Amino acid sequence: MHARVVAVTATAVLGSVALLPPVHDVRAGVAVRPLVIAHRGASAYAPENTLQAVDKAASMGVAWVENDVQRTRDGRLVVIHDDTLRRTTDAERVFPGRAPWKVKDFTAAEIARLDAGSWFGAAYKGTRVPTLEAYVDRVEHNHQKLLLEIKNPELYPGIERQTLKLLGDEGWLDRRHLTNRLVVQSFSAAGLRTVHELKPGVRTGLLGTPAARDLRRYAGYADLINPSHTALTPAYVDAVHALTGPHGTPMRVFAWTVDDAATARTVARYGVDGVITDKADVVRRALYWY
Ligand code: G3P
Ligand code: CA
C-alpha cells in the first residue's frame, strides 16, 4: 500500500486549509503535491499578464496566478513583465519615435491604446495591458489567489508603498486575503523588506537563490524563497524549510518556471511547496494525475 497522507498542516505556509493541501509521501518524507501557480497567468495559452491569461487559468481550475507590476510615467501601476513595451505590445508601431519604449516613459492613457494580444495570436487582437486595479478585480471576481511580483522596484521609487495602498483600497489586505490569497514577491531583497516593514501581515517571497549560509538573514521578512528550478537541490529546499519565517511558520519554496512533467516531478520530489508554471495543466497532470 502506497503510504501517502494528506498533510493539512503543510498548508500552514499560507495560513489556511482552504489552500489545496499538499500530499506527503510518508516513506520519502517529502511533499509530492505542491501548489500549482499559473506564471503570468496561463501564459502558454493566452497572452501573459493579461486579464485573458487570468481567465484562462480560472477556466482551467487554477487558483493561483502570478503577475508582474510596474509603473507608468504618470504613476499608474500596470501589469507587464518587461521594462519595455516592445515584446508584448505594438508600441513600436503606434509610437515609432519613442524608442526604447520603456514602460516608465509612457502614460497610462498611452499604454491603454496598445494591443497586448496580437503578438501572441490573432485571436487576442485588442487585448490591453491591464492596470493593477483591473487585474486584482478580475482575480477577485474569479475567486483566485495572487502571487504579485513587484518588478524592478529600483526603477520606481515608492512602488512598494503604492502597491500596498492599491491592494488595501481594493480589499486585498483584509484577514482573508492576507492569510489565504496573497503573496508579494520580488527579486529585490530591499523591496521585499520594505513591503514587510510597511505591512507586516503580508506574506512575502524572495525570488532567486541566495546562498544557503545567508538564508537566515532573509527569514526576518520573507516567508518564502522562490528559486529557478535550475538552481534547486534537495539540500537547498531542506535548508529553507529548516528556517522559521516572519509569521512563525517554516519558510517555504516555490520553484519557477517548470513547464514539463519530468521537471515538475523532480522538484516535487525535492519537497518544494509550489510550482510556478506557464502550463498548469501539464504540471497538474504530472503531480495530481488529472
Ligand atoms: O514567479 C517567478 C518568475 O516570475 C520570476 O521570473 O522573469 O518570469 O518574472 P520572471
Ligand atoms: Ca514574474
Coordinates of C-alpha atoms and ligand atoms in Angstrom, one line a residue:
M1 CA 0.0 0.0 0.0
H2 CA 1.4 3.3 -1.0
A3 CA 1.9 5.4 2.1
R4 CA 0.5 8.8 1.2
V5 CA -1.3 11.0 3.6
V6 CA -2.9 14.4 3.2
A7 CA -0.7 16.7 5.3
V8 CA -3.1 19.5 6.1
T9 CA -0.6 21.1 8.4
A10 CA 1.6 21.7 5.5
T11 CA -0.8 24.4 4.4
A12 CA 0.4 26.5 7.3
V13 CA 2.8 28.2 4.8
L14 CA -0.1 30.5 3.8
G15 CA -2.1 30.0 6.9
S16 CA -5.3 28.3 5.6
V17 CA -6.7 24.9 5.0
A18 CA -8.5 26.5 2.0
L19 CA -5.3 26.1 0.0
L20 CA -5.0 22.8 -1.9
P21 CA -3.4 20.6 0.7
P22 CA -0.1 19.1 -0.4
V23 CA 0.1 15.3 -0.2
H24 CA 3.1 13.9 1.6
D25 CA 4.9 10.7 0.8
V26 CA 5.5 9.3 4.3
R27 CA 8.3 7.0 3.2
A28 CA 10.2 9.7 1.3
G29 CA 9.3 12.4 3.9
V30 CA 8.7 15.0 1.2
A31 CA 5.8 16.9 -0.3
V32 CA 4.9 15.3 -3.6
R33 CA 2.0 17.5 -4.5
P34 CA 2.8 21.2 -4.2
L35 CA 0.6 24.1 -5.2
V36 CA 0.4 24.9 -8.9
I37 CA 0.8 28.6 -9.8
A38 CA 0.0 30.0 -13.2
H39 CA 3.0 32.1 -14.2
R40 CA 2.0 35.4 -15.7
G41 CA -1.5 33.8 -15.8
A42 CA -2.0 30.8 -18.1
S43 CA 0.7 32.2 -20.3
A44 CA 1.2 29.3 -22.6
Y45 CA -2.4 29.6 -23.7
A46 CA -3.2 33.3 -23.6
P47 CA -1.0 36.5 -23.7
E48 CA 1.0 36.8 -20.5
N49 CA -0.1 39.2 -17.7
T50 CA -3.5 40.0 -19.3
L51 CA -7.0 39.5 -18.0
Q52 CA -7.4 36.8 -20.6
A53 CA -4.5 34.9 -19.1
V54 CA -6.2 35.2 -15.6
D55 CA -9.5 34.0 -17.0
K56 CA -7.8 31.1 -18.9
A57 CA -6.2 30.0 -15.6
A58 CA -9.6 30.2 -14.0
S59 CA -11.2 28.2 -16.7
M60 CA -8.5 25.5 -16.2
G61 CA -9.4 25.5 -12.5
V62 CA -6.1 27.0 -11.4
A63 CA -6.5 29.1 -8.2
W64 CA -3.1 30.8 -8.1
V65 CA -1.9 33.3 -10.7
E66 CA 1.4 35.1 -10.8
N67 CA 1.9 38.6 -12.3
D68 CA 4.5 41.4 -12.7
V69 CA 3.8 45.0 -11.6
Q70 CA 5.5 48.2 -12.9
R71 CA 4.6 51.9 -13.1
T72 CA 3.7 54.3 -15.9
R73 CA 5.1 57.8 -16.4
D74 CA 2.1 59.3 -14.7
G75 CA 2.2 57.0 -11.7
R76 CA -0.3 54.2 -12.5
L77 CA 0.5 50.6 -11.7
V78 CA 0.3 48.3 -14.6
V79 CA 0.8 44.6 -15.1
I80 CA 3.6 43.8 -17.6
H81 CA 6.8 41.8 -17.4
D82 CA 9.5 43.6 -19.4
D83 CA 10.6 47.1 -18.5
T84 CA 9.9 48.0 -22.2
L85 CA 6.7 47.6 -24.2
R86 CA 8.4 46.2 -27.3
R87 CA 8.0 42.4 -26.9
T88 CA 4.4 42.2 -25.7
T89 CA 2.7 45.2 -27.3
D90 CA 2.6 47.1 -30.6
A91 CA 4.3 50.2 -29.1
E92 CA 6.9 50.3 -31.8
R93 CA 4.2 50.7 -34.5
V94 CA 1.9 53.0 -32.5
F95 CA 4.7 55.2 -31.1
P96 CA 7.6 54.9 -33.7
G97 CA 9.6 57.8 -32.3
R98 CA 9.6 56.7 -28.7
A99 CA 12.5 54.2 -28.5
P100 CA 13.4 52.4 -26.3
W101 CA 9.7 52.2 -25.3
K102 CA 10.3 52.0 -21.6
V103 CA 7.1 51.4 -19.5
K104 CA 8.1 54.3 -17.3
D105 CA 8.2 56.7 -20.2
F106 CA 4.6 56.2 -21.2
T107 CA 1.4 57.4 -19.6
A108 CA -1.3 55.1 -18.6
A109 CA -3.5 56.5 -21.4
E110 CA -0.8 55.8 -24.0
I111 CA -0.4 52.3 -22.7
A112 CA -4.1 51.7 -22.8
R113 CA -4.1 52.3 -26.5
L114 CA -1.7 49.4 -27.2
D115 CA -2.5 45.9 -28.4
A116 CA -1.0 43.4 -25.9
G117 CA -2.5 40.4 -27.6
S118 CA -1.7 40.2 -31.3
W119 CA 2.0 39.3 -30.7
F120 CA 0.6 36.1 -29.1
G121 CA -2.1 35.3 -31.6
A122 CA -4.7 36.9 -33.9
A123 CA -7.5 35.7 -31.6
Y124 CA -6.2 38.1 -28.9
K125 CA -6.1 41.3 -31.0
G126 CA -7.2 44.2 -28.9
T127 CA -6.2 42.7 -25.6
R128 CA -4.9 45.5 -23.3
V129 CA -2.1 45.9 -20.7
P130 CA -4.2 45.8 -17.5
T131 CA -3.9 48.2 -14.7
L132 CA -3.2 46.5 -11.4
E133 CA -6.5 47.7 -10.2
A134 CA -8.4 45.9 -13.0
Y135 CA -6.2 42.9 -12.6
V136 CA -6.9 42.4 -8.9
D137 CA -10.6 43.0 -9.5
R138 CA -10.6 40.2 -12.1
V139 CA -8.6 37.8 -9.8
E140 CA -11.2 38.6 -7.1
H141 CA -14.1 38.1 -9.4
N142 CA -12.7 34.7 -10.4
H143 CA -12.2 33.8 -6.7
Q144 CA -8.5 33.2 -7.5
K145 CA -5.3 34.0 -5.5
L146 CA -2.4 36.2 -6.3
L147 CA 1.3 35.9 -6.3
L148 CA 2.2 39.5 -7.1
E149 CA 5.7 40.3 -8.2
I150 CA 7.0 43.9 -7.8
K151 CA 9.2 44.1 -10.8
N152 CA 12.3 46.3 -10.9
P153 CA 11.4 48.3 -7.8
E154 CA 14.7 50.2 -8.2
L155 CA 13.2 51.9 -11.3
Y156 CA 10.1 53.0 -9.4
P157 CA 10.8 54.7 -6.1
G158 CA 7.9 54.1 -3.7
I159 CA 6.3 51.3 -5.7
E160 CA 6.1 49.1 -2.6
R161 CA 4.0 51.6 -0.7
Q162 CA 1.9 52.4 -3.7
T163 CA 1.2 48.7 -4.4
L164 CA 0.2 48.1 -0.9
K165 CA -2.1 51.2 -0.9
L166 CA -3.8 49.9 -4.0
L167 CA -4.2 46.4 -2.6
G168 CA -5.7 47.9 0.6
D169 CA -8.1 50.1 -1.4
E170 CA -9.2 47.1 -3.4
G171 CA -9.9 45.0 -0.3
W172 CA -6.8 42.7 -0.6
L173 CA -5.3 43.4 2.8
D174 CA -8.1 42.1 5.0
R175 CA -7.5 39.0 7.1
R176 CA -9.0 36.6 4.5
H177 CA -6.7 37.8 1.7
L178 CA -3.6 38.1 4.0
T179 CA -3.9 34.6 5.3
N180 CA -5.0 32.8 2.2
R181 CA -5.0 34.7 -1.0
L182 CA -2.0 36.9 -1.4
V183 CA 1.8 36.6 -1.6
V184 CA 4.0 39.5 -2.7
Q185 CA 7.4 38.5 -4.2
S186 CA 10.4 40.3 -5.7
F187 CA 13.9 39.7 -6.8
S188 CA 14.8 42.8 -4.7
A189 CA 15.5 41.9 -1.1
A190 CA 15.4 45.6 -0.2
G191 CA 12.0 46.0 -1.8
L192 CA 10.7 42.9 -0.1
R193 CA 11.9 44.2 3.3
T194 CA 10.1 47.4 2.6
V195 CA 6.9 45.6 1.9
H196 CA 7.3 43.7 5.2
E197 CA 8.0 46.8 7.2
L198 CA 5.1 48.7 5.7
K199 CA 2.6 45.8 6.1
P200 CA 3.9 43.0 8.3
G201 CA 0.8 40.9 7.8
V202 CA 1.6 40.4 4.1
R203 CA 3.2 37.1 3.1
T204 CA 6.4 37.7 1.1
G205 CA 8.6 35.7 -1.2
L206 CA 12.2 36.4 -2.2
L207 CA 13.0 35.4 -5.8
G208 CA 16.3 33.9 -6.5
T209 CA 18.7 31.5 -4.8
P210 CA 20.6 33.2 -2.1
A211 CA 23.5 31.1 -0.7
A212 CA 22.2 28.7 1.9
R213 CA 24.5 30.2 4.5
D214 CA 22.8 33.6 4.0
L215 CA 19.2 32.4 4.2
R216 CA 18.8 33.2 7.9
R217 CA 19.2 36.9 7.2
Y218 CA 16.0 36.8 5.0
A219 CA 13.9 34.9 7.5
G220 CA 13.0 38.1 9.3
Y221 CA 10.9 39.4 6.4
A222 CA 10.5 36.6 3.8
D223 CA 8.1 33.7 4.2
L224 CA 9.3 32.1 1.0
I225 CA 12.4 31.7 -1.1
N226 CA 11.5 31.2 -4.7
P227 CA 14.3 29.9 -6.9
S228 CA 14.6 29.0 -10.5
H229 CA 14.2 25.2 -10.7
T230 CA 17.6 25.1 -12.5
A231 CA 19.3 26.2 -9.3
L232 CA 17.4 23.9 -7.0
T233 CA 18.7 20.9 -4.9
P234 CA 17.0 18.8 -2.2
A235 CA 19.5 20.2 0.3
Y236 CA 18.6 23.7 -0.6
V237 CA 14.9 23.0 -0.1
D238 CA 15.7 21.4 3.3
A239 CA 17.8 24.5 4.2
V240 CA 14.9 26.8 3.6
H241 CA 12.4 24.6 5.4
A242 CA 14.7 24.5 8.4
L243 CA 14.1 28.2 9.0
T244 CA 11.1 29.9 10.5
G245 CA 9.7 32.9 8.6
P246 CA 8.3 36.2 9.9
H247 CA 4.9 34.7 10.5
G248 CA 6.2 31.9 12.7
T249 CA 5.9 29.1 10.2
P250 CA 8.6 27.2 8.3
M251 CA 9.9 29.1 5.3
R252 CA 8.7 27.6 2.0
V253 CA 9.8 27.2 -1.6
F254 CA 8.0 27.9 -4.8
A255 CA 10.1 26.9 -7.9
W256 CA 9.9 28.5 -11.3
T257 CA 9.4 28.2 -14.3
V258 CA 8.5 24.5 -14.6
D259 CA 6.7 23.6 -17.9
D260 CA 7.3 19.8 -18.3
A261 CA 6.1 16.8 -16.4
A262 CA 9.6 15.4 -15.6
T263 CA 10.9 18.6 -14.0
A264 CA 7.6 19.0 -12.1
R265 CA 8.0 15.6 -10.6
T266 CA 11.7 16.2 -9.8
V267 CA 11.1 19.5 -7.9
A268 CA 8.1 17.9 -6.2
R269 CA 10.5 15.1 -5.0
Y270 CA 12.8 17.8 -3.7
G271 CA 9.9 18.9 -1.5
V272 CA 9.0 22.3 -3.0
D273 CA 5.8 23.8 -1.8
G274 CA 4.7 25.4 -5.0
V275 CA 5.4 25.0 -8.8
I276 CA 5.2 28.2 -10.9
T277 CA 4.4 27.3 -14.5
D278 CA 3.2 28.5 -17.9
K279 CA 1.5 25.2 -18.3
A280 CA -0.6 24.5 -15.3
D281 CA -2.4 21.6 -17.0
V282 CA 0.9 19.8 -17.7
V283 CA 2.2 20.3 -14.2
R284 CA -1.1 19.4 -12.6
R285 CA -1.4 16.2 -14.6
A286 CA 2.2 15.3 -13.7
L287 CA 1.6 15.8 -10.0
Y288 CA -2.1 15.1 -9.5
W289 CA -2.9 12.6 -12.3
Y290 CA -5.9 14.6 -13.7
Ligands
G3P1 O1 7.4 33.8 -10.3 C1 8.7 33.6 -10.8 C2 9.1 34.3 -12.0 O2 8.0 35.1 -12.5 C3 10.3 35.1 -11.9 O3 10.8 35.4 -13.2 O4 11.3 36.8 -15.1 O5 9.3 35.4 -15.1 O6 9.3 37.4 -13.6 P1 10.1 36.3 -14.3
CA2 CA 7.3 37.3 -12.5

